[in-house]
XYZ file of C-alpha atoms in Angstrom:
636
model
C 107.139 77.271 132.568
C 107.695 78.519 128.975
C 111.104 79.898 129.892
C 112.063 76.553 131.445
C 111.041 74.730 128.261
C 113.170 77.051 126.122
C 116.143 76.531 128.412
C 115.690 72.759 128.132
C 115.621 72.995 124.317
C 118.808 75.043 124.303
C 120.404 72.420 126.501
C 119.272 69.558 124.261
C 120.426 71.416 121.163
C 123.842 72.027 122.703
C 124.123 68.340 123.576
C 123.122 67.332 120.030
C 125.629 69.713 118.431
C 128.345 68.423 120.793
C 127.514 64.850 119.747
C 127.724 65.744 116.061
C 131.026 67.556 116.532
C 132.484 64.677 118.549
C 131.601 62.000 115.993
C 132.458 64.297 113.084
C 135.972 64.663 114.504
C 136.530 60.892 114.362
C 134.828 60.732 110.964
C 137.291 63.313 109.618
C 140.189 61.266 111.041
C 138.830 58.161 109.289
C 138.366 60.061 106.032
C 141.914 61.374 106.171
C 143.097 57.771 106.697
C 140.855 56.554 103.845
C 139.238 54.173 106.317
C 135.768 53.544 104.895
C 134.616 51.224 107.677
C 135.325 53.731 110.483
C 134.020 56.625 108.374
C 130.665 54.879 107.969
C 130.561 53.932 111.642
C 131.303 57.494 112.860
C 128.965 59.092 110.346
C 126.123 56.813 111.464
C 126.756 57.779 115.100
C 126.852 61.425 114.086
C 123.549 61.154 112.212
C 121.946 59.406 115.171
C 121.778 62.802 116.857
C 119.047 63.686 114.343
C 116.785 61.029 115.875
C 115.858 63.369 118.744
C 112.213 64.313 119.274
C 112.890 66.939 121.919
C 113.581 69.934 119.654
C 111.230 72.384 117.974
C 111.581 72.692 114.176
C 113.622 75.869 114.560
C 116.135 74.192 116.881
C 116.098 70.960 114.882
C 117.042 72.954 111.789
C 120.190 74.200 113.538
C 121.115 70.610 114.362
C 120.274 69.446 110.829
C 122.514 72.073 109.224
C 125.482 70.920 111.323
C 124.964 67.369 110.073
C 124.354 68.573 106.509
C 127.715 70.329 106.366
C 129.456 67.149 107.475
C 127.576 65.053 104.914
C 128.870 67.248 102.107
C 132.412 66.310 103.098
C 131.423 62.647 103.285
C 129.921 62.855 99.778
C 133.233 64.084 98.393
C 134.920 61.054 99.944
C 132.358 58.685 98.409
C 132.983 60.133 94.935
C 136.674 59.198 95.007
C 136.693 55.408 94.625
C 140.488 55.409 94.678
C 140.400 56.470 98.335
C 138.017 53.857 99.723
C 138.477 51.097 97.118
C 134.802 50.095 96.908
C 132.647 50.384 93.802
C 129.691 52.746 94.042
C 127.272 49.838 93.546
C 128.776 47.960 96.478
C 128.873 51.133 98.544
C 125.149 51.666 97.864
C 124.521 48.199 99.305
C 126.983 48.624 102.161
C 125.419 51.722 103.740
C 122.110 49.893 104.033
C 123.582 47.866 106.890
C 123.522 50.856 109.261
C 121.685 49.913 112.459
C 119.129 52.746 112.754
C 116.848 53.702 109.900
C 117.369 57.464 110.030
C 121.206 57.401 109.744
C 120.844 54.626 107.175
C 118.569 56.718 104.941
C 120.728 59.855 105.207
C 123.750 57.793 104.162
C 121.714 56.119 101.439
C 120.634 59.496 100.006
C 124.256 60.695 100.104
C 125.590 57.609 98.345
C 122.584 57.652 95.996
C 123.474 61.131 94.733
C 126.981 59.851 93.951
C 125.478 56.708 92.375
C 123.376 58.833 90.012
C 126.332 61.031 89.170
C 128.397 57.979 88.267
C 125.739 57.024 85.686
C 126.151 53.352 86.581
C 122.393 53.155 87.026
C 119.504 55.085 85.445
C 118.794 58.215 87.472
C 115.051 57.583 87.474
C 115.487 54.109 89.046
C 117.766 55.397 91.792
C 115.453 58.314 92.592
C 112.413 56.077 92.677
C 114.213 53.714 95.041
C 115.255 56.546 97.374
C 111.904 58.284 97.527
C 110.200 54.978 98.330
C 112.644 53.992 101.073
C 112.264 57.377 102.798
C 108.772 56.257 103.760
C 110.480 54.338 106.542
C 110.638 57.547 108.610
C 107.144 58.597 109.618
C 107.969 61.064 112.388
C 106.823 64.383 110.855
C 109.806 66.574 111.723
C 112.481 63.949 111.072
C 110.723 62.792 107.911
C 110.354 66.303 106.493
C 114.020 67.141 106.980
C 115.098 63.767 105.550
C 113.016 64.298 102.405
C 114.245 67.871 102.159
C 117.799 66.505 102.194
C 116.892 63.961 99.507
C 115.500 66.702 97.272
C 118.503 68.933 97.889
C 121.175 66.366 96.993
C 119.355 64.790 94.058
C 117.407 67.453 92.178
C 120.493 68.722 90.345
C 121.074 65.134 89.202
C 117.525 64.497 88.021
C 117.035 63.375 84.406
C 115.369 66.581 83.218
C 115.509 68.032 79.716
C 119.006 69.201 78.862
C 120.533 67.574 81.947
C 123.663 65.415 81.622
C 121.571 62.646 83.205
C 118.937 62.816 80.480
C 118.173 59.366 79.147
C 115.136 58.909 76.951
C 111.836 60.484 76.015
C 110.334 60.244 79.475
C 113.140 62.017 81.359
C 111.148 65.158 82.185
C 108.192 63.077 83.296
C 110.476 60.978 85.508
C 111.748 64.091 87.269
C 108.242 65.464 87.670
C 107.069 62.145 89.068
C 109.916 62.107 91.601
C 109.187 65.654 92.819
C 105.437 65.049 92.938
C 105.856 61.867 94.943
C 108.234 63.568 97.356
C 105.832 66.510 97.657
C 102.892 64.219 98.392
C 104.730 62.358 101.145
C 106.055 65.575 102.688
C 102.608 67.122 102.739
C 101.189 64.037 104.477
C 103.897 64.311 107.144
C 103.252 68.030 107.535
C 99.505 67.565 107.947
C 100.044 64.705 110.397
C 101.922 67.019 112.772
C 98.682 68.477 114.099
C 97.723 65.086 115.532
C 101.040 64.372 117.258
C 100.213 65.669 120.733
C 97.429 66.392 123.218
C 94.890 69.141 122.567
C 96.441 71.424 125.194
C 99.555 71.925 123.035
C 97.624 72.406 119.777
C 98.714 76.036 119.518
C 102.361 75.026 119.908
C 101.991 72.356 117.232
C 100.422 74.829 114.794
C 103.305 77.221 115.367
C 105.775 74.431 114.656
C 103.865 73.468 111.509
C 104.074 77.029 110.301
C 107.842 76.937 110.721
C 108.076 73.865 108.483
C 105.813 74.928 105.640
C 108.626 76.133 103.384
C 110.078 72.615 103.283
C 106.847 71.434 101.654
C 106.323 74.460 99.429
C 109.854 74.216 98.068
C 108.774 71.169 96.053
C 106.354 73.338 94.070
C 109.119 75.849 93.425
C 111.312 72.994 92.154
C 108.513 71.857 89.831
C 108.227 75.341 88.366
C 111.968 75.395 87.613
C 112.263 72.032 85.859
C 113.318 72.415 82.238
C 110.731 70.857 79.989
C 107.676 71.449 82.176
C 105.710 73.200 79.453
C 102.105 74.316 79.493
C 100.827 70.961 78.253
C 102.635 68.966 80.953
C 101.599 71.468 83.617
C 97.954 71.385 82.522
C 97.639 67.619 82.103
C 99.826 66.302 84.928
C 101.400 68.731 87.369
C 98.434 70.921 88.288
C 95.824 68.113 88.586
C 98.153 66.021 90.790
C 99.051 68.934 93.052
C 95.431 70.070 93.390
C 94.312 66.519 94.125
C 96.761 66.320 97.033
C 95.758 69.762 98.340
C 92.041 69.010 98.284
C 92.394 65.502 99.729
C 94.555 66.547 102.677
C 91.529 68.422 104.109
C 93.770 70.638 106.237
C 93.058 74.362 106.482
C 96.656 75.534 106.898
C 98.038 73.254 104.190
C 95.327 74.170 101.683
C 95.754 77.902 102.168
C 99.550 77.827 101.980
C 99.857 75.437 99.054
C 97.206 77.184 96.925
C 99.078 80.413 97.515
C 102.334 78.672 96.520
C 100.821 77.523 93.229
C 99.805 81.078 92.415
C 103.183 82.525 93.353
C 105.625 80.055 91.765
C 104.106 79.134 88.405
C 103.985 81.527 85.410
C 101.009 83.819 84.870
C 100.492 82.400 81.410
C 99.991 78.930 82.905
C 97.428 80.281 85.384
C 95.470 81.921 82.589
C 95.420 78.819 80.389
C 94.447 76.504 83.294
C 92.083 78.920 85.000
C 89.087 76.624 84.979
C 91.018 73.743 86.611
C 92.594 75.993 89.225
C 89.366 77.774 90.122
C 87.507 74.473 90.289
C 89.528 73.515 93.362
C 88.553 76.541 95.463
C 84.969 75.495 96.317
C 86.325 72.094 97.420
C 88.605 73.587 100.080
C 87.739 73.560 103.767
C 85.163 76.200 104.806
C 87.683 77.837 107.160
C 90.333 78.439 104.483
C 90.968 82.134 103.779
C 90.059 81.796 100.118
C 89.495 85.522 99.605
C 93.188 86.284 100.099
C 94.370 83.553 97.736
C 91.827 84.395 95.035
C 92.613 88.089 95.367
C 96.306 87.374 94.822
C 95.476 85.306 91.755
C 93.411 88.124 90.255
C 96.138 90.620 91.126
C 98.741 88.528 89.296
C 96.491 88.174 86.264
C 95.829 91.923 86.281
C 99.557 92.645 86.321
C 100.052 90.113 83.534
C 97.432 91.872 81.425
C 99.111 95.234 82.107
C 102.526 93.887 81.084
C 101.690 93.786 77.369
C 98.784 94.517 75.074
C 99.586 91.330 73.174
C 98.282 89.111 75.996
C 94.833 90.712 76.204
C 93.336 88.488 73.450
C 94.256 85.475 75.614
C 91.972 86.726 78.385
C 89.082 86.995 75.941
C 89.851 83.602 74.455
C 89.709 81.775 77.797
C 86.775 83.900 79.056
C 88.709 84.801 82.197
C 86.127 87.228 83.563
C 83.239 84.772 83.303
C 85.261 81.999 84.962
C 86.456 84.215 87.822
C 82.969 85.602 88.389
C 81.464 82.115 88.435
C 84.166 80.800 90.786
C 83.613 83.626 93.271
C 79.889 82.891 93.305
C 80.538 79.201 93.971
C 83.036 79.954 96.747
C 80.616 82.299 98.519
C 77.870 79.696 98.200
C 80.136 76.909 99.492
C 81.469 78.912 102.439
C 78.193 79.774 104.118
C 79.990 81.228 107.144
C 82.151 83.590 105.110
C 81.776 87.096 106.594
C 80.415 89.904 104.449
C 83.801 91.623 104.400
C 85.370 88.515 102.843
C 82.793 88.286 100.078
C 82.975 92.015 99.332
C 86.779 91.793 99.215
C 86.480 89.154 96.502
C 84.258 91.430 94.425
C 86.664 94.351 94.937
C 89.462 92.180 93.537
C 87.262 91.044 90.638
C 86.355 94.643 89.844
C 90.029 95.661 89.942
C 90.796 92.793 87.560
C 87.957 93.867 85.254
C 89.062 97.495 85.167
C 92.613 96.436 84.287
C 91.784 93.812 81.684
C 88.431 94.954 80.240
C 88.164 98.709 80.982
C 85.920 99.208 77.964
C 83.370 96.630 79.158
C 81.079 98.673 81.390
C 78.647 95.761 81.367
C 81.268 93.659 83.152
C 81.787 96.417 85.723
C 78.045 96.707 86.316
C 77.776 92.918 86.547
C 80.301 92.881 89.405
C 78.422 95.645 91.187
C 75.169 93.769 90.620
C 76.596 90.607 92.161
C 77.608 92.635 95.197
C 74.110 94.139 95.432
C 72.629 90.638 95.317
C 74.990 89.619 98.123
C 73.940 92.545 100.323
C 70.217 92.454 99.485
C 67.997 91.930 102.490
C 70.825 92.409 104.970
C 71.086 95.329 107.443
C 73.071 98.333 106.312
C 76.783 97.791 106.678
C 78.302 99.399 109.733
C 81.328 97.135 110.358
C 84.476 99.126 109.654
C 86.352 96.702 107.388
C 83.263 95.901 105.330
C 82.391 99.549 104.719
C 85.995 100.284 103.720
C 85.797 97.543 101.121
C 82.514 98.947 99.781
C 84.084 102.402 99.519
C 87.018 100.801 97.668
C 84.552 99.028 95.356
C 82.714 102.266 94.546
C 85.913 104.293 94.230
C 87.547 101.967 91.693
C 85.488 103.102 88.662
C 86.030 106.753 89.614
C 89.791 106.265 89.813
C 89.941 104.261 86.578
C 87.780 106.436 84.356
C 88.387 109.792 86.087
C 84.818 110.595 85.137
C 81.749 110.392 87.359
C 79.603 110.488 84.216
C 80.776 106.975 83.372
C 79.891 105.774 86.865
C 76.444 107.334 86.529
C 75.691 104.952 83.652
C 76.164 101.945 85.964
C 72.684 100.936 87.100
C 73.906 99.094 90.210
C 76.116 101.900 91.497
C 73.337 103.685 93.470
C 72.085 100.365 94.834
C 75.401 99.711 96.566
C 75.417 103.242 97.982
C 72.087 102.411 99.612
C 73.709 99.491 101.441
C 76.008 101.813 103.388
C 75.285 103.295 106.781
C 74.711 107.063 106.897
C 78.251 107.943 107.966
C 79.939 105.899 105.236
C 77.370 107.085 102.707
C 78.529 110.643 103.374
C 82.171 109.615 103.082
C 81.502 108.064 99.673
C 79.476 111.097 98.586
C 82.446 113.327 99.434
C 84.709 111.027 97.400
C 82.396 111.471 94.409
C 82.367 115.259 94.729
C 86.154 115.362 95.089
C 86.488 113.256 91.945
C 84.249 115.674 90.034
C 86.193 118.719 91.204
C 89.608 117.110 90.649
C 88.796 116.120 87.066
C 86.751 119.261 86.351
C 83.853 117.071 85.219
C 80.761 118.819 83.901
C 77.378 117.189 84.531
C 75.492 118.175 81.423
C 72.037 116.571 81.495
C 69.113 116.651 83.898
C 68.976 112.854 83.953
C 72.593 112.624 85.088
C 71.991 115.310 87.695
C 69.061 113.273 88.990
C 71.217 110.161 89.363
C 74.100 112.151 90.869
C 71.972 113.859 93.492
C 70.444 110.517 94.367
C 73.972 109.289 95.075
C 74.697 112.384 97.156
C 71.472 112.344 99.148
C 73.424 111.667 102.330
C 74.857 115.179 102.041
C 71.815 116.908 100.577
C 69.192 115.823 103.085
C 68.854 114.087 106.438
C 68.825 110.284 106.283
C 66.788 108.074 108.588
C 65.769 110.966 110.778
C 69.316 112.041 111.640
C 69.068 115.514 113.125
C 71.537 118.116 111.879
C 72.301 119.276 115.405
C 73.780 115.823 116.052
C 76.463 116.473 113.428
C 79.826 118.123 113.947
C 79.491 121.760 112.830
C 82.887 121.900 111.134
C 82.276 118.676 109.215
C 78.774 119.793 108.264
C 80.030 123.114 106.897
C 82.725 121.359 104.870
C 80.181 118.960 103.388
C 77.734 121.699 102.408
C 80.474 123.879 100.931
C 81.445 120.889 98.776
C 77.837 120.552 97.589
C 77.807 124.275 96.818
C 80.931 123.941 94.676
C 79.403 120.950 92.933
C 76.388 122.992 91.820
C 78.684 125.160 89.715
C 79.717 121.993 87.804
C 76.168 121.455 86.533
C 76.113 123.045 83.090
C 74.891 122.653 79.535
C 75.249 125.064 76.620
C 71.693 124.302 75.609
C 69.521 126.740 77.570
C 66.480 124.485 77.650
C 68.516 121.574 79.057
C 70.220 123.936 81.496
C 66.839 124.991 82.859
C 65.932 121.334 83.336
C 69.203 120.880 85.240
C 68.376 123.829 87.503
C 64.874 122.502 88.158
C 66.219 119.046 88.980
C 68.838 120.459 91.350
C 66.186 122.688 92.963
C 63.967 119.683 93.661
C 66.720 117.978 95.655
C 68.117 121.093 97.321
C 64.742 122.248 98.635
C 64.504 118.988 100.584
C 67.714 119.800 102.452
C 66.131 121.565 105.396
C 66.750 125.020 106.894
C 70.394 124.458 107.854
C 71.474 123.414 104.354
C 69.641 126.013 102.257
C 71.971 128.934 103.140
C 74.819 126.896 101.613
C 73.085 125.527 98.528
C 70.573 128.193 97.443
C 73.141 130.914 96.578
C 75.139 128.834 94.035
C 71.892 127.599 92.466
C 70.642 131.192 92.252
C 73.810 132.417 90.549
C 73.746 129.437 88.199
C 70.235 130.494 87.149
C 71.310 134.123 86.791
C 74.157 132.979 84.543
C 71.527 131.382 82.309
C 69.580 134.660 82.328
C 72.698 136.573 81.187
C 73.212 134.053 78.422
C 69.630 134.567 77.180
C 70.113 138.307 77.488
C 73.212 138.065 75.273
C 70.914 136.588 72.620
C 68.666 139.663 72.894
C 66.264 137.788 75.148
C 65.231 135.419 72.412
C 63.038 132.566 73.528
C 64.878 129.234 73.488
C 63.136 125.930 72.833
C 60.083 125.078 70.856
C 58.158 123.120 73.461
C 55.036 124.088 75.371
C 57.124 125.841 78.014
C 60.026 127.579 76.288
C 62.952 128.932 78.290
C 62.641 132.675 78.891
C 64.247 135.041 81.421
C 60.845 135.682 82.950
C 60.313 131.993 83.590
C 63.709 131.711 85.253
C 62.943 134.700 87.506
C 59.699 133.041 88.584
C 61.724 129.995 89.588
C 64.235 132.168 91.451
C 61.425 133.879 93.293
C 60.264 130.538 94.698
C 63.798 129.450 95.599
C 64.708 132.634 97.472
C 61.337 132.746 99.195
C 62.157 129.363 100.732
C 65.456 130.790 101.926
C 63.819 133.845 103.503
C 61.629 131.581 105.618
C 64.574 129.577 106.989
C 65.147 132.256 108.359
C 68.258 133.660 106.734
C 66.890 137.120 105.935
C 70.117 138.967 105.156
C 71.202 136.350 102.600
C 67.711 136.264 101.050
C 67.729 140.068 100.841
C 71.020 140.074 98.935
C 69.752 137.453 96.496
C 66.490 139.387 95.933
C 68.521 142.461 95.059
C 70.772 140.456 92.698
C 67.696 139.153 90.895
C 66.173 142.630 90.793
C 69.312 143.985 89.146
C 69.369 141.187 86.559
C 65.664 141.626 85.815
C 66.221 145.352 85.309
C 69.057 144.584 82.874
C 66.639 142.399 80.913
C 64.133 145.291 80.735
C 61.658 143.321 82.849
C 60.604 146.267 85.020
C 57.571 144.574 86.640
C 59.755 141.611 87.624
C 62.478 143.891 88.942
C 59.881 145.917 90.873
C 58.524 142.716 92.434
C 61.996 141.651 93.595
C 62.704 145.104 95.031
C 59.351 145.081 96.800
C 60.065 141.742 98.426
C 63.525 142.923 99.379
C 62.148 146.039 101.178
C 59.410 144.045 102.890
C 62.000 141.533 104.083
C 64.204 144.407 105.220
C 61.427 146.059 107.212
C 60.038 142.870 108.750
C 63.250 140.916 109.416
C 66.525 142.748 108.884
C 65.670 146.150 110.377
C 64.560 144.500 113.604
C 68.226 143.724 114.212
C 68.774 147.413 115.187
C 67.103 146.661 118.478
C 69.778 144.073 119.239
C 73.418 144.442 120.387
C 75.934 146.451 118.412
C 77.447 143.712 116.195
C 74.023 143.085 114.633
C 73.570 146.795 114.026
C 76.703 146.677 111.930
C 75.086 143.976 109.802
C 72.054 146.238 109.361
C 74.310 149.048 108.222
C 75.964 146.808 105.608
C 72.610 145.738 104.189
C 71.349 149.326 104.063
C 74.406 150.486 102.165
C 74.092 147.520 99.818
C 70.456 148.424 99.072
C 71.266 152.023 98.254
C 74.139 150.986 96.017
C 71.768 148.807 94.094
């Protein structure tokens, strides 16, 4: 059925082209003979082929271009009065006697362009006359192509600033008025297309409408190119008129496309200075319009504009761009009650990107965006939908990529709240992103408070969430995650010994909650971090650091290590615990703490006798492990 329809269109197109070629042949003969009467007659017959309603826009365009090429030759003939012997004023009246309205208006537009060029009448009067008479064609496809032809043959003859057809103070406004009126009528025709057939062909009609959208959008491009359309004229006339038409048409496709056109064709400076007017139109659009994409493109353009020069940044502060964008996004989300979560989050990702580009120093702005996102997600189930979680990860990753410093992100009060909105799997992904950022930038976490916040962010890796059993996880992925946590522990450091002990205690609190499968990964780096602090105190001749009630001493650190390793020995991971006991015993001995060293050695031998030595009763590979531990003990 579809194939048959396409074949019919090809047939109709071929017949239309043949008709144009046939009549064009006789028109050329009349033109060569300077016979105006026959030229008009043949051209009208030729243009009658454009009256067809059987072709899709794509096929109709092919037919239109054939006629357009012939009209260019006819226009040249009209310009030379010596060939046809009729004044341009009389010719303008003569072509209006054509029988059918469509050929009549094409001929009228062609003669009208010559009329304007002759300067025998004010350009603004001729253009106003033409744009009004084109209302006689109300078929959407035929009307759109007719008005496109009018714009094409007349815009270079419009009375704009600096044009040879300029004629008075209002010339720029006359041109703007002509383009705006033509745009308004074309948009009405375009919107009307959706109502031109039965419901069963609605999809076909929407496809055809999509093919014609550039004819309408071209008017906005023309407006942006008119000399003399300055910021004042754009702000007071052009933008309000265009937005009024977009909002009033109440058509989803038209509103989306035309709002996007505004953003793409007009200068960034104009967008910034008219931000409030432009943003005010978004909540008035139809609920089904994809506003997130259009708003995101606007913020992207403004971000690029801010990055283009430091000189423009004061303009953003002057117009309060951030506050206006933030307010507009809130109104759009409130107006579009059916907007999916992913759409709303995408808007906040774009706003955050804009903020980081334009106001990177304003952490309060960054936290405000995150807070708005938290408010959006509050009370809703944890996000599990793929696109939504990707946008949240993008939102949380943006500050890390901009500042290259997790410490900055840790100062954002709403950052952990958004992490809590993620499902367990995505929470782990984001935690790995944070660790990778720390390692890549060699960031040192230097206070216990920051460690507390950081480990709260990484809790998806440090402990089981929502009762997720470790044995449900992929072993390779689990090992990679825990090795990353182990590397992170080495990035927790402060030169102040008292603060360093607080850091170790804070890390211990979180690590001990990790369960038996995580401790073998996380206890060793924490132990060696503590031993590094012991060596530092030892280098200061074991002097007590800190003047509080509980000063930092090597003995106190060894007591802490004793508790940490004891938890590891009960996992059970006896061989690893034994090695750590012996390391602590050696360090205690170096600090001349013989009772402490003796205690560590005692626990090591007890652990060896009760746990490790039992391995000798097992198969040969385990006996080898026993041998290694025995040698290690004697070396110590």
